Tab-separated table of C-alpha atoms in Angstrom:
chain	number	residue	atom	x	y	z
A	1	MET	CA	-27.480	12.247	-1.137
A	2	THR	CA	-24.266	14.696	-1.271
A	3	SER	CA	-24.296	16.741	-4.154
A	4	ILE	CA	-21.604	19.127	-4.503
A	5	SER	CA	-22.695	21.895	-6.593
A	6	HIS	CA	-18.891	23.617	-7.396
A	7	VAL	CA	-15.968	21.756	-7.446
A	8	HIS	CA	-12.461	23.147	-6.925
A	9	THR	CA	-9.760	22.147	-9.040
A	10	VAL	CA	-5.830	23.032	-8.042
A	11	ALA	CA	-3.165	22.992	-10.801
A	12	PRO	CA	0.064	20.820	-9.504
A	13	PRO	CA	2.886	23.111	-9.180
A	14	PRO	CA	5.473	23.176	-12.151
A	15	ASP	CA	7.422	20.700	-10.776
A	16	VAL	CA	5.253	18.042	-10.673
A	17	THR	CA	5.536	16.126	-14.306
A	18	PHE	CA	2.904	13.401	-15.579
A	19	ALA	CA	3.616	11.220	-18.647
A	20	ALA	CA	3.000	12.401	-22.175
A	21	PRO	CA	0.592	10.482	-24.286
A	22	GLY	CA	3.332	9.754	-26.264
A	23	LEU	CA	0.948	9.417	-29.470
A	24	PRO	CA	-0.202	11.816	-32.412
A	25	ASP	CA	-2.953	14.803	-31.615
A	26	ASN	CA	-5.123	12.808	-33.960
A	27	ARG	CA	-4.466	8.941	-32.419
A	28	ILE	CA	-6.114	8.868	-28.878
A	29	PRO	CA	-4.820	5.791	-26.402
A	30	ARG	CA	-7.960	3.610	-25.435
A	31	SER	CA	-5.564	3.113	-22.673
A	32	PRO	CA	-2.901	4.835	-21.097
A	33	THR	CA	-1.053	1.328	-20.359
A	34	ARG	CA	-1.713	-0.106	-23.844
A	35	THR	CA	0.270	2.029	-26.472
A	36	ASN	CA	3.177	1.097	-28.631
A	37	THR	CA	5.232	3.981	-27.643
A	38	ARG	CA	7.671	4.384	-25.181
A	39	GLY	CA	7.445	8.395	-24.713
A	40	ASN	CA	5.954	8.273	-21.716
A	41	GLU	CA	9.228	6.608	-19.800
A	42	GLU	CA	11.213	8.683	-17.428
A	43	SER	CA	15.246	8.337	-17.980
A	44	SER	CA	15.347	9.402	-13.973
A	45	PRO	CA	17.320	6.561	-12.024
A	46	LEU	CA	14.822	4.713	-9.425
A	47	LEU	CA	16.442	5.507	-6.479
A	48	VAL	CA	18.376	9.253	-6.498
A	49	SER	CA	20.334	10.677	-3.644
A	50	ARG	CA	18.461	13.645	-3.104
A	51	VAL	CA	15.371	15.245	-1.279
A	52	GLU	CA	12.136	15.772	-3.429
A	53	HIS	CA	11.943	19.677	-3.006
A	54	GLU	CA	8.022	20.356	-4.030
A	55	TYR	CA	8.290	24.023	-4.190
A	56	GLY	CA	5.266	26.061	-4.328
A	57	LEU	CA	1.208	26.435	-3.728
A	58	PHE	CA	0.324	22.301	-3.561
A	59	GLU	CA	-3.364	21.509	-2.130
A	60	ASN	CA	-4.172	17.726	-1.528
A	61	ASN	CA	-6.843	17.565	-4.457
A	62	PHE	CA	-9.506	14.152	-3.705
A	63	PRO	CA	-12.721	15.634	-4.967
A	64	ASP	CA	-13.682	11.514	-5.956
A	65	ASP	CA	-13.507	11.231	-2.297
A	66	PRO	CA	-15.143	13.564	0.206
A	67	ASN	CA	-14.803	12.098	3.185
A	68	PHE	CA	-10.672	11.398	2.692
A	69	GLN	CA	-10.056	14.932	1.675
A	70	GLU	CA	-11.945	16.396	4.746
A	71	ILE	CA	-9.717	14.086	7.240
A	72	ILE	CA	-6.431	15.655	5.116
A	73	ARG	CA	-8.403	19.123	5.530
A	74	GLU	CA	-8.062	17.825	9.472
A	75	ALA	CA	-4.751	16.910	9.454
A	76	GLU	CA	-2.858	20.574	7.776
A	77	ALA	CA	-5.385	22.424	10.271
A	78	ALA	CA	-3.966	21.040	13.202
A	79	ILE	CA	-0.165	21.038	11.958
A	80	ASP	CA	-0.746	24.826	11.187
A	81	GLN	CA	-2.189	25.037	14.859
A	82	GLY	CA	0.963	23.501	16.078
A	83	ILE	CA	-0.580	19.886	16.720
A	84	LEU	CA	2.360	18.308	14.588
A	85	PRO	CA	2.916	14.629	13.790
A	86	GLU	CA	4.566	11.931	15.991
A	87	ARG	CA	6.892	9.821	14.912
A	88	ILE	CA	6.540	6.252	15.422
A	89	TYR	CA	9.537	4.318	17.271
A	90	GLN	CA	8.299	0.704	16.097
A	91	GLY	CA	9.471	-0.014	12.444
A	92	SER	CA	12.354	0.466	10.083
A	93	SER	CA	11.440	3.593	8.755
A	94	GLY	CA	10.554	6.967	9.463
A	95	SER	CA	6.604	6.906	9.985
A	96	TYR	CA	4.026	9.319	11.649
A	97	PHE	CA	0.975	9.516	13.617
A	98	VAL	CA	-0.674	12.249	12.494
A	99	LYS	CA	-3.844	13.759	14.667
A	100	ASN	CA	-6.729	16.776	13.843
A	101	THR	CA	-7.291	19.183	15.904
A	102	ASP	CA	-8.882	17.438	18.497
A	103	MET	CA	-5.738	15.155	18.961
A	104	LYS	CA	-6.749	12.430	17.784
A	105	ILE	CA	-5.225	9.900	15.813
A	106	ILE	CA	-6.547	10.315	12.207
A	107	GLY	CA	-3.713	8.764	10.200
A	108	VAL	CA	-0.490	6.938	9.587
A	109	PHE	CA	2.062	9.153	6.776
A	110	LYS	CA	5.178	7.542	5.236
A	111	PRO	CA	7.452	9.603	3.393
A	112	LYS	CA	8.999	8.609	0.327
A	113	ASP	CA	12.447	9.838	1.723
A	114	GLU	CA	12.338	8.321	4.884
A	115	GLU	CA	11.548	4.905	3.773
A	116	PRO	CA	13.827	2.048	5.067
A	117	TYR	CA	15.787	2.482	2.156
A	118	GLY	CA	15.582	6.310	1.379
A	119	GLN	CA	18.213	8.710	1.816
A	120	LEU	CA	16.270	10.323	5.164
A	121	ASN	CA	15.231	7.438	6.837
A	122	PRO	CA	15.901	8.283	10.429
A	123	LYS	CA	16.162	4.688	11.884
A	124	TRP	CA	19.179	3.930	12.507
A	125	THR	CA	18.997	0.445	12.122
A	126	LYS	CA	18.607	0.662	8.144
A	127	TRP	CA	22.009	2.547	8.441
A	128	MET	CA	23.893	-0.108	10.252
A	129	HIS	CA	22.637	-2.784	7.844
A	130	LYS	CA	23.417	-1.004	4.545
A	131	ILE	CA	27.131	0.158	6.487
A	132	CYS	CA	27.899	-3.228	7.654
A	133	CYS	CA	26.225	-5.694	4.914
A	134	PRO	CA	25.739	-4.391	1.864
A	135	CYS	CA	25.291	-7.600	-0.173
A	136	CYS	CA	21.518	-8.189	1.507
A	137	PHE	CA	20.824	-4.462	1.828
A	138	GLY	CA	17.485	-3.978	0.576
A	139	ARG	CA	14.792	-6.343	-1.363
A	140	ASN	CA	16.531	-7.407	-5.166
A	141	CYS	CA	12.815	-7.932	-6.282
A	142	LEU	CA	11.100	-4.866	-5.334
A	143	VAL	CA	11.896	-1.191	-6.541
A	144	PRO	CA	13.933	0.503	-4.181
A	145	ASN	CA	12.062	3.155	-2.463
A	146	GLN	CA	8.403	3.214	-3.781
A	147	GLY	CA	6.905	1.392	-0.494
A	148	TYR	CA	4.237	4.476	-0.603
A	149	LEU	CA	2.960	3.620	-3.804
A	150	SER	CA	2.627	0.239	-2.488
A	151	GLU	CA	0.775	0.994	-0.061
A	152	ALA	CA	-1.575	3.060	-1.915
A	153	GLY	CA	-1.706	0.498	-4.242
A	154	ALA	CA	-2.779	-2.025	-2.179
A	155	SER	CA	-5.798	-0.003	-0.996
A	156	LEU	CA	-7.012	-0.137	-4.459
A	157	VAL	CA	-6.685	-3.347	-4.946
A	158	ASP	CA	-8.893	-3.616	-2.237
A	159	SER	CA	-11.038	-1.322	-3.109
A	160	LYS	CA	-11.103	-2.836	-6.953
A	161	LEU	CA	-12.025	-6.380	-5.277
A	162	GLN	CA	-13.963	-4.828	-2.301
A	163	LEU	CA	-12.276	-6.558	-0.087
A	164	ASN	CA	-12.741	-3.853	2.763
A	165	ILE	CA	-9.758	-5.010	4.997
A	166	VAL	CA	-6.773	-2.516	4.205
A	167	PRO	CA	-7.888	1.019	5.556
A	168	LYS	CA	-8.025	3.463	3.457
A	169	THR	CA	-4.761	4.706	1.668
A	170	LYS	CA	-3.723	7.643	-0.603
A	171	VAL	CA	-0.592	9.350	-1.606
A	172	VAL	CA	-0.565	12.918	-0.021
A	173	LYS	CA	2.173	15.878	0.848
A	174	LEU	CA	2.529	17.070	3.827
A	175	SER	CA	5.042	19.192	5.895
A	176	SER	CA	5.913	19.130	9.600
A	177	GLU	CA	8.655	20.095	11.957
A	178	THR	CA	8.714	16.969	13.277
A	179	PHE	CA	9.405	15.235	9.750
A	180	ASN	CA	13.239	14.208	9.362
A	181	TYR	CA	14.945	16.763	7.147
A	182	THR	CA	18.275	18.219	6.041
A	183	ASP	CA	19.803	20.629	7.557
A	184	ILE	CA	20.035	23.158	4.789
A	185	ASP	CA	15.985	22.779	4.199
A	186	ARG	CA	15.405	23.700	7.906
A	187	LEU	CA	18.399	26.453	7.689
A	188	LYS	CA	16.177	27.854	4.304
A	189	SER	CA	12.960	27.808	5.801
A	190	ARG	CA	14.551	29.940	8.477
A	191	THR	CA	16.318	32.105	6.872
A	192	LYS	CA	13.374	32.995	4.980
A	193	GLN	CA	11.611	33.749	8.577
A	194	SER	CA	13.437	36.017	9.305
A	195	ILE	CA	13.827	37.721	5.814
A	196	LEU	CA	10.106	37.691	6.278
A	197	GLN	CA	9.823	39.473	9.996
A	198	LYS	CA	12.495	42.158	8.963
A	199	VAL	CA	12.049	42.895	5.509
A	200	PRO	CA	8.107	41.499	4.809
A	201	ALA	CA	7.971	43.184	1.652
A	202	ILE	CA	10.982	40.895	0.229
A	203	GLY	CA	9.716	37.327	2.517
A	204	LYS	CA	6.192	37.894	1.270
A	205	ARG	CA	7.582	37.063	-2.583
A	206	PHE	CA	8.761	33.346	-1.599
A	207	HIS	CA	6.658	31.064	-3.139
A	208	ARG	CA	6.929	29.158	0.610
A	209	LEU	CA	8.416	29.779	3.948
A	210	GLY	CA	8.056	26.905	5.985
A	211	LEU	CA	9.828	23.791	5.379
A	212	PRO	CA	9.603	21.438	1.729
A	213	PRO	CA	6.491	19.047	1.756
A	214	LYS	CA	7.076	15.438	1.525
A	215	THR	CA	5.209	12.840	-0.599
A	216	GLY	CA	3.966	9.655	1.167
A	217	SER	CA	1.207	7.345	1.541
A	218	PHE	CA	-1.330	8.531	4.480
A	219	GLN	CA	-3.413	5.690	5.746
A	220	LEU	CA	-6.745	5.704	7.770
A	221	PHE	CA	-6.119	5.174	11.488
A	222	VAL	CA	-8.224	2.241	12.894
A	223	THR	CA	-9.259	1.878	16.710
A	224	ASP	CA	-9.203	-0.932	19.205
A	225	PHE	CA	-7.070	-3.317	16.724
A	226	LYS	CA	-4.476	-5.490	18.317
A	227	ASP	CA	-1.579	-7.597	16.282
A	228	ALA	CA	-3.501	-10.593	14.644
A	229	ASP	CA	-0.976	-12.620	16.627
A	230	PHE	CA	-2.595	-11.921	20.312
A	231	TRP	CA	-5.791	-12.978	18.946
A	232	LEU	CA	-4.874	-15.847	16.962
A	233	ARG	CA	-2.964	-17.358	20.071
A	234	LYS	CA	-6.111	-16.621	22.487
A	235	PHE	CA	-8.672	-18.331	20.116
A	236	ASP	CA	-6.063	-21.666	19.930
A	237	HIS	CA	-7.664	-22.072	23.886
A	238	GLU	CA	-11.005	-20.714	23.609
A	239	ASP	CA	-13.614	-21.471	21.026
A	240	LEU	CA	-15.280	-19.378	18.997
A	241	PRO	CA	-19.628	-19.082	18.199
A	242	ILE	CA	-20.202	-20.667	15.153
A	243	SER	CA	-20.767	-17.534	13.171
A	244	THR	CA	-18.022	-15.435	14.627
A	245	ALA	CA	-15.415	-18.615	13.311
A	246	THR	CA	-16.823	-18.354	9.838
A	247	ARG	CA	-16.709	-14.661	9.868
A	248	LEU	CA	-13.141	-14.941	10.579
A	249	GLN	CA	-12.430	-17.332	8.157
A	250	HIS	CA	-13.575	-15.433	5.589
A	251	LEU	CA	-11.872	-12.371	6.632
A	252	PHE	CA	-8.423	-13.985	6.286
A	253	GLU	CA	-9.433	-15.544	3.124
A	254	ARG	CA	-9.505	-11.812	1.677
A	255	LEU	CA	-6.365	-11.185	3.625
A	256	VAL	CA	-5.127	-14.040	1.186
A	257	VAL	CA	-6.048	-13.030	-1.985
A	258	LEU	CA	-5.303	-9.023	-1.220
A	259	ASP	CA	-1.484	-10.473	-0.361
A	260	TYR	CA	-1.535	-13.179	-3.376
A	261	ILE	CA	-2.078	-10.674	-6.038
A	262	ILE	CA	-0.046	-7.460	-4.787
A	263	ARG	CA	2.705	-10.405	-3.910
A	264	ASN	CA	3.586	-9.476	-0.353
A	265	THR	CA	6.842	-10.109	0.839
A	266	ASP	CA	5.982	-8.810	4.301
A	267	ARG	CA	3.085	-10.249	5.725
A	268	GLY	CA	3.440	-11.614	9.468
A	269	ASN	CA	1.294	-11.821	11.970
A	270	ASP	CA	2.234	-8.862	13.390
A	271	ASN	CA	1.055	-6.398	10.633
A	272	TRP	CA	-2.415	-7.730	10.018
A	273	LEU	CA	-4.667	-6.938	12.715
A	274	ILE	CA	-7.751	-8.044	13.890
A	275	LYS	CA	-10.487	-6.681	16.283
A	276	TYR	CA	-12.376	-8.257	18.758
A	277	ASP	CA	-14.345	-7.581	21.805
A	278	PRO	CA	-14.949	-10.801	23.973
A	279	VAL	CA	-16.740	-8.433	26.728
A	280	SER	CA	-19.770	-9.352	24.313
A	281	SER	CA	-19.702	-12.379	24.469
A	282	ARG	CA	-20.390	-12.356	27.999
A	283	GLY	CA	-24.181	-12.542	30.183
A	284	SER	CA	-25.604	-9.426	31.142
A	285	SER	CA	-24.229	-10.368	34.478
A	286	GLY	CA	-20.738	-10.755	33.812
A	287	THR	CA	-20.855	-14.511	33.687
A	288	ASP	CA	-19.704	-16.492	30.785
A	289	ILE	CA	-21.837	-17.726	28.155
A	290	GLU	CA	-22.575	-21.538	28.333
A	291	ASP	CA	-22.263	-23.640	25.348
A	292	GLY	CA	-25.650	-23.803	23.482
A	293	GLU	CA	-26.514	-20.578	25.188
A	294	TRP	CA	-25.244	-18.115	21.896
A	295	SER	CA	-28.626	-17.926	20.783
A	296	LEU	CA	-29.363	-15.760	23.857
A	297	VAL	CA	-26.932	-13.183	22.729
A	298	ASP	CA	-25.606	-11.130	19.824
A	299	ASN	CA	-22.513	-12.904	18.766
A	300	PRO	CA	-18.963	-10.726	19.439
A	301	ASP	CA	-18.358	-9.121	15.984
A	302	ILE	CA	-14.814	-9.267	14.270
A	303	SER	CA	-12.974	-7.357	11.627
A	304	VAL	CA	-9.690	-7.679	10.297
A	305	ALA	CA	-7.296	-5.346	9.247
A	306	ALA	CA	-4.201	-5.528	6.561
A	307	ILE	CA	-1.638	-2.851	7.639
A	308	ASP	CA	1.884	-2.219	6.098
A	309	ASN	CA	1.635	-3.020	2.848
A	310	GLY	CA	5.004	-1.213	1.661
A	311	LEU	CA	6.827	-3.745	0.846
A	312	ALA	CA	4.910	-5.277	-2.415
A	313	PHE	CA	4.745	-5.382	-6.229
A	314	PRO	CA	7.620	-6.857	-7.250
A	315	PHE	CA	9.360	-6.927	-10.565
A	316	LYS	CA	9.954	-10.585	-10.240
A	317	HIS	CA	9.393	-13.329	-7.956
A	318	PRO	CA	12.244	-13.890	-5.393
A	319	ASP	CA	14.930	-15.946	-6.706
A	320	GLU	CA	17.646	-15.181	-4.941
A	321	TRP	CA	18.234	-15.516	-1.323
A	322	ARG	CA	14.920	-15.266	0.309
A	323	ALA	CA	11.753	-16.532	-0.221
A	324	TYR	CA	9.992	-13.641	1.608
A	325	PRO	CA	6.893	-16.662	2.231
A	326	TYR	CA	3.109	-15.594	3.545
A	327	HIS	CA	3.666	-16.225	7.473
A	328	TRP	CA	0.026	-17.139	7.504
A	329	ALA	CA	0.544	-19.999	5.237
A	330	TRP	CA	0.928	-21.841	8.533
A	331	LEU	CA	-1.772	-21.162	10.302
A	332	PRO	CA	-4.657	-23.704	10.463
A	333	GLN	CA	-7.175	-21.570	8.515
A	334	ALA	CA	-4.996	-21.584	5.751
A	335	LYS	CA	-5.799	-25.014	5.107
A	336	ILE	CA	-9.381	-24.552	4.737
A	337	PRO	CA	-10.482	-24.611	1.037
A	338	PHE	CA	-11.537	-21.534	-0.057
A	339	SER	CA	-14.976	-20.694	0.899
A	340	ASP	CA	-18.294	-20.039	-2.082
A	341	GLU	CA	-18.044	-16.837	-0.439
A	342	ILE	CA	-14.900	-15.641	-1.265
A	343	LYS	CA	-15.817	-17.318	-4.673
A	344	ASP	CA	-18.808	-15.352	-5.141
A	345	LEU	CA	-16.170	-11.734	-4.292
A	346	VAL	CA	-13.889	-12.143	-6.185
A	347	LEU	CA	-13.832	-14.920	-8.873
A	348	PRO	CA	-16.238	-12.994	-11.555
A	349	GLN	CA	-13.799	-10.098	-11.550
A	350	LEU	CA	-10.697	-12.018	-11.527
A	351	SER	CA	-11.753	-13.764	-14.056
A	352	ASP	CA	-12.595	-11.546	-16.562
A	353	MET	CA	-9.308	-9.954	-18.446
A	354	THR	CA	-10.811	-6.571	-18.894
A	355	PHE	CA	-11.472	-6.452	-15.450
A	356	VAL	CA	-7.754	-7.135	-15.063
A	357	GLU	CA	-6.386	-4.801	-17.307
A	358	ASP	CA	-8.223	-2.065	-16.203
A	359	LEU	CA	-7.099	-3.071	-12.607
A	360	VAL	CA	-3.721	-2.448	-14.285
A	361	ASP	CA	-4.571	0.853	-16.149
A	362	ASP	CA	-5.504	2.297	-12.709
A	363	LEU	CA	-1.872	1.575	-10.740
A	364	TYR	CA	-0.731	2.851	-14.031
A	365	GLU	CA	-2.129	5.913	-13.227
A	366	LEU	CA	-0.906	6.021	-9.481
A	367	PHE	CA	2.584	4.496	-9.974
A	368	LYS	CA	3.450	6.802	-12.836
A	369	THR	CA	3.171	9.768	-10.407
A	370	ASP	CA	6.427	9.042	-8.920
A	371	LYS	CA	9.576	11.142	-9.886
A	372	GLY	CA	11.545	7.776	-10.705
A	373	PHE	CA	9.007	5.762	-12.688
A	374	ASP	CA	9.862	3.438	-15.259
A	375	ARG	CA	7.482	2.140	-17.593
A	376	ARG	CA	9.552	-1.062	-18.389
A	377	THR	CA	9.770	-1.899	-14.967
A	378	PHE	CA	6.333	-1.117	-14.150
A	379	GLU	CA	5.393	-3.822	-17.075
A	380	LYS	CA	7.112	-6.190	-15.176
A	381	GLN	CA	4.901	-5.664	-11.812
A	382	MET	CA	2.279	-5.935	-13.831
A	383	SER	CA	3.255	-9.311	-15.520
A	384	VAL	CA	4.173	-10.588	-12.055
A	385	MET	CA	0.941	-9.453	-10.574
A	386	ARG	CA	-1.408	-11.421	-13.623
A	387	GLY	CA	0.083	-14.560	-13.058
A	388	GLN	CA	-0.487	-14.515	-9.648
A	389	ILE	CA	-4.184	-13.735	-10.292
A	390	LEU	CA	-4.359	-16.703	-13.078
A	391	ASN	CA	-2.600	-18.598	-9.915
A	392	LEU	CA	-5.285	-17.468	-7.733
A	393	THR	CA	-8.280	-18.095	-10.493
A	394	GLN	CA	-7.263	-21.316	-10.658
A	395	ALA	CA	-6.720	-22.025	-7.166
A	396	LEU	CA	-10.510	-21.181	-6.399
A	397	LYS	CA	-12.177	-23.079	-9.544
A	398	ASP	CA	-10.179	-26.082	-8.404
A	399	GLY	CA	-11.439	-26.096	-4.908
A	400	LYS	CA	-7.709	-25.389	-3.393
A	401	SER	CA	-6.740	-24.187	0.194
A	402	PRO	CA	-4.428	-21.260	0.763
A	403	VAL	CA	-1.809	-23.023	1.520
A	404	GLN	CA	-2.621	-24.872	-1.654
A	405	LEU	CA	-2.022	-22.091	-3.816
A	406	VAL	CA	1.314	-20.849	-2.321
A	407	GLN	CA	2.410	-24.061	-3.654
A	408	MET	CA	1.172	-23.680	-6.912
A	409	PRO	CA	4.500	-23.022	-9.255
A	410	VAL	CA	4.950	-19.302	-10.039
A	411	VAL	CA	4.259	-17.806	-12.857
A	412	THR	CA	4.349	-14.334	-14.821
A	413	ILE	CA	2.241	-13.126	-17.960
A	414	GLU	CA	3.721	-10.593	-20.174
A	415	ARG	CA	1.931	-8.188	-22.068
A	416	SER	CA	3.091	-7.959	-26.216
A	417	LYS	CA	1.309	-6.108	-28.469
A	418	GLY	CA	0.519	-6.520	-32.138
A	419	LEU	CA	-0.203	-4.440	-34.910
A	420	GLY	CA	-3.088	-4.572	-35.904
A	421	GLY	CA	-6.886	-3.691	-34.689
A	422	ARG	CA	-7.916	-1.470	-31.648
A	423	GLY	CA	-9.008	-3.985	-29.789
A	424	ARG	CA	-7.994	-5.256	-26.618
A	425	THR	CA	-8.207	-9.307	-28.319
A	426	ASP	CA	-6.763	-7.917	-31.503
A	427	SER	CA	-3.518	-6.285	-30.527
A	428	GLU	CA	-2.891	-7.706	-27.792
A	429	THR	CA	-1.328	-11.143	-27.041
A	430	PHE	CA	0.138	-12.832	-23.526
A	431	THR	CA	3.506	-14.819	-23.247
A	432	GLN	CA	2.946	-17.224	-19.902
A	433	SER	CA	6.356	-18.088	-18.511
A	434	PHE	CA	7.345	-20.462	-14.883
A	435	ALA	CA	10.364	-19.372	-12.761
A	436	HIS	CA	13.208	-22.026	-12.708
A	437	ARG	CA	15.395	-20.203	-10.390
A	438	ALA	CA	14.108	-20.785	-6.615
A	439	PRO	CA	15.441	-18.570	-3.599
A	440	PHE	CA	18.418	-20.760	-1.413
A	441	PHE	CA	16.164	-20.716	1.958
A	442	SER	CA	12.524	-20.842	1.482
A	443	TRP	CA	11.279	-20.340	4.882
A	444	CYS	CA	12.463	-16.781	5.148
C-alpha cells in the first residue's frame, strides 16, 4: 500500500476562475448544484471568438490519481526534450498523439480550441462545412466547443458506475509547437525568446516564454485494439468460445449503458474498440482448435474500449434534422435482453436518486471549470441525463434488450427546488416530461 507523506498543491493562475457559492457566509450549501441562487452563473457566451490565453505558471495536479499525474509528467518531460505531440490526421478536429521520453505513445490530447467547431480547428473540411453549409453547421442539441468536457465526463460516468470501458480521461493543459496557434501567439513567443537571449534581465521578468498552454482532454492510449467493426465482421464468420462470446456480450452491454446515459450522439462501430488475440485460440502446434477441445486450452481474452466521447451530454434530445442514433442498435448483440451481470453492476446505483444526484454534482464540478459555463444550460443537460437513467433503469427491471431500450419514448426530468427543509426529499421536486417532436431523419 503506497502512502504519500507530503502533498504539494499549486494554486491556479489568476485567470482561472471558479464559481462563487452565492450564499451568505453563515449558510453552507449541502451540494454545489443545489442552491436557489444564480450567483455562480457566468455571463460569457458559450462559444467565444478568441483563443484562451492561460498566462502564468500552471501545473497539472491530480493528487487523487498519482498514476495519471505521473503519465502527465512524462508527457511534459517529453515535450521539454523536443519529443512533440503528433497530429492525428483522421477525424474532424485537432487531436494529437502524445509520447513519453521513450517515444512511446501514452495518450491522446484534444485541445478545446481545435475541436470540430473551434476557432483554431486545423482541419479544412469543417471550415468548408461552416462556409458552404452554415444551416447544418454543428449539432444543435450540443453545447458548442465543449467536447473536451464531454470526453472527461464520459470517463467520470464510467468510473462512477465501474464500467471500466473508457480509457481514463481528464482535463489538462499542454503547450507544444505542433499545436495549431495563431500567428500572433507564435510571434509573441519568438519575440520573448529573442528578448531573453539579448536582454536576460528583462526576459526573466516574463511570466511565460513559450506558447500559451491549451486546455483539452487527455485520454490514456490503449494498445493492441482495433475498430469494433473489424472484429465484429470476423466474428460473423467464426464461432467464439462460449465464455468469450458471453464476455463480449457483457462488455457490449456496458457500452450501451454508458452511451445511453450520456446520450452519445456519435457512436459508430469505428469509434469503439475491441482487443482480441486470435493466436491464443490455437493449439501449441499452431493448428486450429477442433470443436469440443476448448476445455484443453485457455479461452482467448477480449476487451472493449469506448473512445471518442466528445459529442455527448446534449441539453435537449435531437429534434430537428437528424436523430443521431446509436449504431450499435443494429448489431445482433442488441437484440439479446440485458444480462443479470449488468443488472447487478449498475441497477442498485441507478435506482438510488442520491447516487444520481451525486453524479450530477461531480459533473458540475467538472463542467463549471469551462470559461463559458452556463448554469441553466448545465441543468438542461442533466435533465436529459436523468431521463435517460430513468428509461435505462426501467428497461433493466423489465428485462428489455438494448434495441427495445432505444425504442422507448425519450424523457427529460427537470429538478425544481422547494423553499422548506434542507434534505433532498423536502427541498427538491422532479418534473418528468416527454419529447413531442421527432427529428426529420430517424436513420442518421
